[in-house]
């Protein structure tokens, strides 16, 4: 924790320039089994992963709900990351719990147990102080609730949203409505195929862009990511890793690093979004090196920047 | 053909500087079915695909065998590409024939019919004029025959070899022997996993490098490629395509573009191999845009260079 705190201290001056990121989504208590180990009752949920990743770059305002059982240590950890928890409400009942098991092929997993608990009745309400947020990420929740968050914002600069297969199948109309209101949509490749009804990823992306978002990022796990807009495509590989301990949270920390970097730049340009995707890739690569959020608890901004330089070196073929 | 001829003419001056590429492997007559169409009795085989791709960059010396039924039009096409056919022997019998069908997911295919015919007894013998070749590619044949080719070369600068799952399973000792003698080994990701007995691609690559080759390229189809050496990793995405008509020959034209580019540069450096991989990626992206070698019959070097610039633009996140 020392390294992280020291790093945060050093970064404080720079961070006063950064715009803040507001994120809405799940905060959970996870248990994970992989072919080589397991972790029980650790801090999880898209919103937690996203927030911690984004906190290396910019101030973060979190909106979520936990139960009475939410560990004080997890709350303290998020606070120590500098994350604003004014929007983290505590409700009567238990925190969202998820238990998953990864296959030998770590791209596949089974959900062994899922209890939404207090998350089931979650209706996100932004504290007054969050309503001027400029960079906003709507992690996976029911699309109509994601839209409900949007209605509480004054004039966001850039809004991103994520979803999962469940909402593509169960709430297509609400999702379509949401897509017409966001700037960036993130989705994985099988979800893109499902949503567009199109197997070719480039064609699928063109169809999804027609639904409204200015930017679409297709996440391909260990194969990297693709960014699409009306006039460009950007392709980036993943950071090649010798050891993937636990893939949980890779996509959420990718999005967190991405939004943190955009907020730190303060504007979304063709250049800043590519750089942000590279930062997201790098932060995600650290996440999967240990269970849950463990690796990110000791990670420093210097380590992130060093790996970004390494990432540039391993992908460069021009110089 | 006009565009290609004109292009070859323009490139001739530059090409006199290029070293030649020698390639040994299958020349076949293919039939291919895809979900959207089919092609019957078209020129195929790893050696054909490789040669045509490499011919955009450097002089090519081909070693292969065909039967009495090999179409004069195919021979003329290869000759028109400037490929030296002194090493293409004609044997009594029929040419190697393959008939494959791609699934809805074009990453998967079934072989409906395969007749090795004259290729079954193929023992590659290099014409005297080929023995000084500096850049040599051993496309997939029995590993002991690949080694037999090596024994006929005087002092090759850079030797690459490819293989398939069949030889990893059926001739592991011969393959290990070959690996200790080549500079570059190319393999796809499932083959790398099988050969190394290791699921993680980075770990698998480390193990394969220990078997001898200086460079290892892991081909990942629509996800791009990874280059490994003892001291570096290079990761590159594929060129994103809206339409993949026929994936046949993508890996062989990738290797052909790669070796052609290396031979044109005349040396293998950290820089030249990355550039060669980018060229290979680009040539492969053209190949899959039509059935068999159709797209490459009209392709020009200018189109290749234009798409390379496009590829640089869609992967750049530094500028």
JSON list of C-alpha atoms in Angstrom, two decimals, chain A residues 124-263:
[
{"chain": "A", "resi": 124, "resn": "UNK", "atom": "CA", "xyz": [-28.87, 4.64, -8.99]},
{"chain": "A", "resi": 125, "resn": "UNK", "atom": "CA", "xyz": [-29.22, 8.16, -7.67]},
{"chain": "A", "resi": 126, "resn": "UNK", "atom": "CA", "xyz": [-26.41, 10.60, -8.22]},
{"chain": "A", "resi": 127, "resn": "UNK", "atom": "CA", "xyz": [-25.42, 12.78, -5.28]},
{"chain": "A", "resi": 128, "resn": "UNK", "atom": "CA", "xyz": [-25.83, 16.47, -6.07]},
{"chain": "A", "resi": 129, "resn": "UNK", "atom": "CA", "xyz": [-22.03, 16.85, -6.23]},
{"chain": "A", "resi": 130, "resn": "UNK", "atom": "CA", "xyz": [-21.78, 14.24, -9.04]},
{"chain": "A", "resi": 131, "resn": "UNK", "atom": "CA", "xyz": [-24.31, 15.80, -11.41]},
{"chain": "A", "resi": 132, "resn": "UNK", "atom": "CA", "xyz": [-21.81, 18.01, -13.19]},
{"chain": "A", "resi": 133, "resn": "UNK", "atom": "CA", "xyz": [-19.59, 15.01, -14.05]},
{"chain": "A", "resi": 134, "resn": "UNK", "atom": "CA", "xyz": [-18.10, 15.25, -17.52]},
{"chain": "A", "resi": 135, "resn": "UNK", "atom": "CA", "xyz": [-16.76, 11.71, -18.02]},
{"chain": "A", "resi": 136, "resn": "UNK", "atom": "CA", "xyz": [-19.32, 9.06, -17.14]},
{"chain": "A", "resi": 137, "resn": "UNK", "atom": "CA", "xyz": [-19.26, 5.29, -17.42]},
{"chain": "A", "resi": 138, "resn": "UNK", "atom": "CA", "xyz": [-22.38, 3.19, -17.09]},
{"chain": "A", "resi": 139, "resn": "UNK", "atom": "CA", "xyz": [-21.18, -0.30, -16.20]},
{"chain": "A", "resi": 140, "resn": "UNK", "atom": "CA", "xyz": [-23.52, -3.21, -16.84]},
{"chain": "A", "resi": 141, "resn": "UNK", "atom": "CA", "xyz": [-26.92, -2.80, -15.24]},
{"chain": "A", "resi": 142, "resn": "UNK", "atom": "CA", "xyz": [-30.39, -2.86, -16.77]},
{"chain": "A", "resi": 143, "resn": "UNK", "atom": "CA", "xyz": [-30.29, -0.49, -19.78]},
{"chain": "A", "resi": 144, "resn": "UNK", "atom": "CA", "xyz": [-33.25, 1.55, -18.52]},
{"chain": "A", "resi": 145, "resn": "UNK", "atom": "CA", "xyz": [-31.36, 2.18, -15.27]},
{"chain": "A", "resi": 146, "resn": "UNK", "atom": "CA", "xyz": [-28.30, 3.22, -17.25]},
{"chain": "A", "resi": 147, "resn": "UNK", "atom": "CA", "xyz": [-30.55, 5.71, -19.06]},
{"chain": "A", "resi": 148, "resn": "UNK", "atom": "CA", "xyz": [-31.96, 6.83, -15.71]},
{"chain": "A", "resi": 149, "resn": "UNK", "atom": "CA", "xyz": [-28.43, 7.82, -14.65]},
{"chain": "A", "resi": 150, "resn": "UNK", "atom": "CA", "xyz": [-28.01, 9.83, -17.84]},
{"chain": "A", "resi": 151, "resn": "UNK", "atom": "CA", "xyz": [-31.15, 11.81, -17.04]},
{"chain": "A", "resi": 152, "resn": "UNK", "atom": "CA", "xyz": [-29.55, 12.99, -13.79]},
{"chain": "A", "resi": 153, "resn": "UNK", "atom": "CA", "xyz": [-26.45, 14.45, -15.42]},
{"chain": "A", "resi": 154, "resn": "UNK", "atom": "CA", "xyz": [-26.25, 18.13, -16.30]},
{"chain": "A", "resi": 155, "resn": "UNK", "atom": "CA", "xyz": [-24.06, 18.16, -19.41]},
{"chain": "A", "resi": 156, "resn": "UNK", "atom": "CA", "xyz": [-21.69, 15.20, -19.65]},
{"chain": "A", "resi": 157, "resn": "UNK", "atom": "CA", "xyz": [-18.86, 15.51, -22.18]},
{"chain": "A", "resi": 158, "resn": "UNK", "atom": "CA", "xyz": [-18.45, 11.83, -22.86]},
{"chain": "A", "resi": 159, "resn": "UNK", "atom": "CA", "xyz": [-20.61, 8.93, -21.73]},
{"chain": "A", "resi": 160, "resn": "UNK", "atom": "CA", "xyz": [-19.64, 5.28, -22.08]},
{"chain": "A", "resi": 161, "resn": "UNK", "atom": "CA", "xyz": [-21.77, 2.20, -21.46]},
{"chain": "A", "resi": 162, "resn": "UNK", "atom": "CA", "xyz": [-21.13, -1.51, -21.23]},
{"chain": "A", "resi": 163, "resn": "UNK", "atom": "CA", "xyz": [-23.58, -4.40, -21.34]},
{"chain": "A", "resi": 164, "resn": "UNK", "atom": "CA", "xyz": [-23.78, -8.18, -21.23]},
{"chain": "A", "resi": 165, "resn": "UNK", "atom": "CA", "xyz": [-25.49, -10.86, -23.29]},
{"chain": "A", "resi": 166, "resn": "UNK", "atom": "CA", "xyz": [-28.39, -11.02, -20.80]},
{"chain": "A", "resi": 167, "resn": "UNK", "atom": "CA", "xyz": [-29.53, -7.46, -21.58]},
{"chain": "A", "resi": 168, "resn": "UNK", "atom": "CA", "xyz": [-29.06, -7.88, -25.33]},
{"chain": "A", "resi": 169, "resn": "UNK", "atom": "CA", "xyz": [-31.50, -10.78, -25.17]},
{"chain": "A", "resi": 170, "resn": "UNK", "atom": "CA", "xyz": [-33.86, -9.54, -22.46]},
{"chain": "A", "resi": 171, "resn": "UNK", "atom": "CA", "xyz": [-34.07, -5.78, -22.98]},
{"chain": "A", "resi": 172, "resn": "UNK", "atom": "CA", "xyz": [-33.29, -5.03, -26.64]},
{"chain": "A", "resi": 173, "resn": "UNK", "atom": "CA", "xyz": [-35.59, -2.02, -26.89]},
{"chain": "A", "resi": 174, "resn": "UNK", "atom": "CA", "xyz": [-34.20, -0.36, -23.75]},
{"chain": "A", "resi": 175, "resn": "UNK", "atom": "CA", "xyz": [-30.66, -1.11, -24.94]},
{"chain": "A", "resi": 176, "resn": "UNK", "atom": "CA", "xyz": [-31.37, 0.43, -28.36]},
{"chain": "A", "resi": 177, "resn": "UNK", "atom": "CA", "xyz": [-32.74, 3.51, -26.61]},
{"chain": "A", "resi": 178, "resn": "UNK", "atom": "CA", "xyz": [-29.60, 3.73, -24.46]},
{"chain": "A", "resi": 179, "resn": "UNK", "atom": "CA", "xyz": [-27.31, 3.31, -27.47]},
{"chain": "A", "resi": 180, "resn": "UNK", "atom": "CA", "xyz": [-28.83, 6.38, -29.09]},
{"chain": "A", "resi": 181, "resn": "UNK", "atom": "CA", "xyz": [-27.72, 8.41, -26.06]},
{"chain": "A", "resi": 182, "resn": "UNK", "atom": "CA", "xyz": [-24.12, 7.35, -25.40]},
{"chain": "A", "resi": 183, "resn": "UNK", "atom": "CA", "xyz": [-20.82, 8.37, -26.94]},
{"chain": "A", "resi": 184, "resn": "UNK", "atom": "CA", "xyz": [-18.98, 5.09, -26.41]},
{"chain": "A", "resi": 185, "resn": "UNK", "atom": "CA", "xyz": [-20.29, 1.56, -26.22]},
{"chain": "A", "resi": 186, "resn": "UNK", "atom": "CA", "xyz": [-18.06, -1.32, -25.12]},
{"chain": "A", "resi": 187, "resn": "UNK", "atom": "CA", "xyz": [-18.92, -4.93, -25.86]},
{"chain": "A", "resi": 188, "resn": "UNK", "atom": "CA", "xyz": [-17.09, -8.19, -26.36]},
{"chain": "A", "resi": 189, "resn": "UNK", "atom": "CA", "xyz": [-16.91, -9.93, -29.73]},
{"chain": "A", "resi": 190, "resn": "UNK", "atom": "CA", "xyz": [-19.57, -12.58, -29.13]},
{"chain": "A", "resi": 191, "resn": "UNK", "atom": "CA", "xyz": [-21.94, -9.91, -27.77]},
{"chain": "A", "resi": 192, "resn": "UNK", "atom": "CA", "xyz": [-21.26, -7.74, -30.83]},
{"chain": "A", "resi": 193, "resn": "UNK", "atom": "CA", "xyz": [-22.16, -10.67, -33.07]},
{"chain": "A", "resi": 194, "resn": "UNK", "atom": "CA", "xyz": [-25.36, -11.28, -31.11]},
{"chain": "A", "resi": 195, "resn": "UNK", "atom": "CA", "xyz": [-26.41, -7.63, -31.01]},
{"chain": "A", "resi": 196, "resn": "UNK", "atom": "CA", "xyz": [-25.76, -7.01, -34.71]},
{"chain": "A", "resi": 197, "resn": "UNK", "atom": "CA", "xyz": [-26.81, -10.45, -35.97]},
{"chain": "A", "resi": 198, "resn": "UNK", "atom": "CA", "xyz": [-23.61, -10.42, -37.97]},
{"chain": "A", "resi": 199, "resn": "UNK", "atom": "CA", "xyz": [-20.58, -12.67, -37.64]},
{"chain": "A", "resi": 200, "resn": "UNK", "atom": "CA", "xyz": [-17.95, -10.44, -39.24]},
{"chain": "A", "resi": 201, "resn": "UNK", "atom": "CA", "xyz": [-16.73, -8.06, -36.55]},
{"chain": "A", "resi": 202, "resn": "UNK", "atom": "CA", "xyz": [-16.24, -5.10, -38.89]},
{"chain": "A", "resi": 203, "resn": "UNK", "atom": "CA", "xyz": [-19.74, -5.44, -40.33]},
{"chain": "A", "resi": 204, "resn": "UNK", "atom": "CA", "xyz": [-21.18, -5.97, -36.85]},
{"chain": "A", "resi": 205, "resn": "UNK", "atom": "CA", "xyz": [-19.45, -2.81, -35.67]},
{"chain": "A", "resi": 206, "resn": "UNK", "atom": "CA", "xyz": [-20.84, -0.76, -38.56]},
{"chain": "A", "resi": 207, "resn": "UNK", "atom": "CA", "xyz": [-24.36, -1.91, -37.64]},
{"chain": "A", "resi": 208, "resn": "UNK", "atom": "CA", "xyz": [-23.90, -1.07, -33.96]},
{"chain": "A", "resi": 209, "resn": "UNK", "atom": "CA", "xyz": [-22.52, 2.38, -34.78]},
{"chain": "A", "resi": 210, "resn": "UNK", "atom": "CA", "xyz": [-25.71, 3.00, -36.73]},
{"chain": "A", "resi": 211, "resn": "UNK", "atom": "CA", "xyz": [-27.60, 2.50, -33.47]},
{"chain": "A", "resi": 212, "resn": "UNK", "atom": "CA", "xyz": [-26.09, 5.71, -32.16]},
{"chain": "A", "resi": 213, "resn": "UNK", "atom": "CA", "xyz": [-22.74, 5.62, -30.38]},
{"chain": "A", "resi": 214, "resn": "UNK", "atom": "CA", "xyz": [-19.91, 7.72, -31.78]},
{"chain": "A", "resi": 215, "resn": "UNK", "atom": "CA", "xyz": [-17.34, 5.13, -30.71]},
{"chain": "A", "resi": 216, "resn": "UNK", "atom": "CA", "xyz": [-17.56, 1.38, -30.36]},
{"chain": "A", "resi": 217, "resn": "UNK", "atom": "CA", "xyz": [-14.92, -0.74, -28.68]},
{"chain": "A", "resi": 218, "resn": "UNK", "atom": "CA", "xyz": [-15.02, -4.48, -29.29]},
{"chain": "A", "resi": 219, "resn": "UNK", "atom": "CA", "xyz": [-13.12, -6.29, -26.54]},
{"chain": "A", "resi": 220, "resn": "UNK", "atom": "CA", "xyz": [-11.44, -9.54, -27.61]},
{"chain": "A", "resi": 221, "resn": "UNK", "atom": "CA", "xyz": [-9.82, -10.64, -24.35]},
{"chain": "A", "resi": 222, "resn": "UNK", "atom": "CA", "xyz": [-6.34, -12.05, -24.88]},
{"chain": "A", "resi": 223, "resn": "UNK", "atom": "CA", "xyz": [-6.50, -10.94, -28.53]},
{"chain": "A", "resi": 224, "resn": "UNK", "atom": "CA", "xyz": [-6.83, -7.23, -27.83]},
{"chain": "A", "resi": 225, "resn": "UNK", "atom": "CA", "xyz": [-9.43, -4.69, -28.84]},
{"chain": "A", "resi": 226, "resn": "UNK", "atom": "CA", "xyz": [-10.85, -2.85, -31.83]},
{"chain": "A", "resi": 227, "resn": "UNK", "atom": "CA", "xyz": [-12.13, 0.72, -31.86]},
{"chain": "A", "resi": 228, "resn": "UNK", "atom": "CA", "xyz": [-14.61, 1.78, -34.51]},
{"chain": "A", "resi": 229, "resn": "UNK", "atom": "CA", "xyz": [-16.03, 5.16, -35.40]},
{"chain": "A", "resi": 230, "resn": "UNK", "atom": "CA", "xyz": [-17.70, 6.41, -38.57]},
{"chain": "A", "resi": 231, "resn": "UNK", "atom": "CA", "xyz": [-14.36, 7.31, -40.09]},
{"chain": "A", "resi": 232, "resn": "UNK", "atom": "CA", "xyz": [-11.73, 5.11, -38.51]},
{"chain": "A", "resi": 233, "resn": "UNK", "atom": "CA", "xyz": [-10.70, 1.75, -37.17]},
{"chain": "A", "resi": 234, "resn": "UNK", "atom": "CA", "xyz": [-8.02, 1.22, -34.54]},
{"chain": "A", "resi": 235, "resn": "UNK", "atom": "CA", "xyz": [-6.70, -2.25, -33.78]},
{"chain": "A", "resi": 236, "resn": "UNK", "atom": "CA", "xyz": [-4.53, -3.10, -30.81]},
{"chain": "A", "resi": 237, "resn": "UNK", "atom": "CA", "xyz": [-3.30, -6.47, -29.53]},
{"chain": "A", "resi": 238, "resn": "UNK", "atom": "CA", "xyz": [-3.47, -7.42, -25.86]},
{"chain": "A", "resi": 239, "resn": "UNK", "atom": "CA", "xyz": [-0.31, -7.20, -23.78]},
{"chain": "A", "resi": 240, "resn": "UNK", "atom": "CA", "xyz": [1.20, -10.73, -24.03]},
{"chain": "A", "resi": 241, "resn": "UNK", "atom": "CA", "xyz": [1.36, -12.25, -20.56]},
{"chain": "A", "resi": 242, "resn": "UNK", "atom": "CA", "xyz": [3.17, -15.36, -19.42]},
{"chain": "A", "resi": 243, "resn": "UNK", "atom": "CA", "xyz": [0.82, -15.88, -16.50]},
{"chain": "A", "resi": 244, "resn": "UNK", "atom": "CA", "xyz": [-2.89, -15.17, -16.30]},
{"chain": "A", "resi": 245, "resn": "UNK", "atom": "CA", "xyz": [-4.01, -15.93, -12.75]},
{"chain": "A", "resi": 246, "resn": "UNK", "atom": "CA", "xyz": [-7.59, -14.63, -12.81]},
{"chain": "A", "resi": 247, "resn": "UNK", "atom": "CA", "xyz": [-9.25, -12.93, -15.79]},
{"chain": "A", "resi": 248, "resn": "UNK", "atom": "CA", "xyz": [-12.04, -11.46, -13.63]},
{"chain": "A", "resi": 249, "resn": "UNK", "atom": "CA", "xyz": [-12.31, -7.69, -14.01]},
{"chain": "A", "resi": 250, "resn": "UNK", "atom": "CA", "xyz": [-10.08, -7.45, -17.09]},
{"chain": "A", "resi": 251, "resn": "UNK", "atom": "CA", "xyz": [-12.78, -5.74, -19.15]},
{"chain": "A", "resi": 252, "resn": "UNK", "atom": "CA", "xyz": [-13.81, -3.43, -16.32]},
{"chain": "A", "resi": 253, "resn": "UNK", "atom": "CA", "xyz": [-10.26, -2.32, -15.54]},
{"chain": "A", "resi": 254, "resn": "UNK", "atom": "CA", "xyz": [-9.68, -1.87, -19.27]},
{"chain": "A", "resi": 255, "resn": "UNK", "atom": "CA", "xyz": [-12.64, 0.54, -19.28]},
{"chain": "A", "resi": 256, "resn": "UNK", "atom": "CA", "xyz": [-11.43, 2.17, -16.04]},
{"chain": "A", "resi": 257, "resn": "UNK", "atom": "CA", "xyz": [-7.94, 2.83, -17.38]},
{"chain": "A", "resi": 258, "resn": "UNK", "atom": "CA", "xyz": [-9.48, 4.09, -20.61]},
{"chain": "A", "resi": 259, "resn": "UNK", "atom": "CA", "xyz": [-11.85, 6.55, -18.93]},
{"chain": "A", "resi": 260, "resn": "UNK", "atom": "CA", "xyz": [-9.23, 7.62, -16.42]},
{"chain": "A", "resi": 261, "resn": "UNK", "atom": "CA", "xyz": [-6.82, 8.43, -19.22]},
{"chain": "A", "resi": 262, "resn": "UNK", "atom": "CA", "xyz": [-9.50, 10.34, -21.18]},
{"chain": "A", "resi": 263, "resn": "UNK", "atom": "CA", "xyz": [-10.47, 12.36, -18.10]}
]
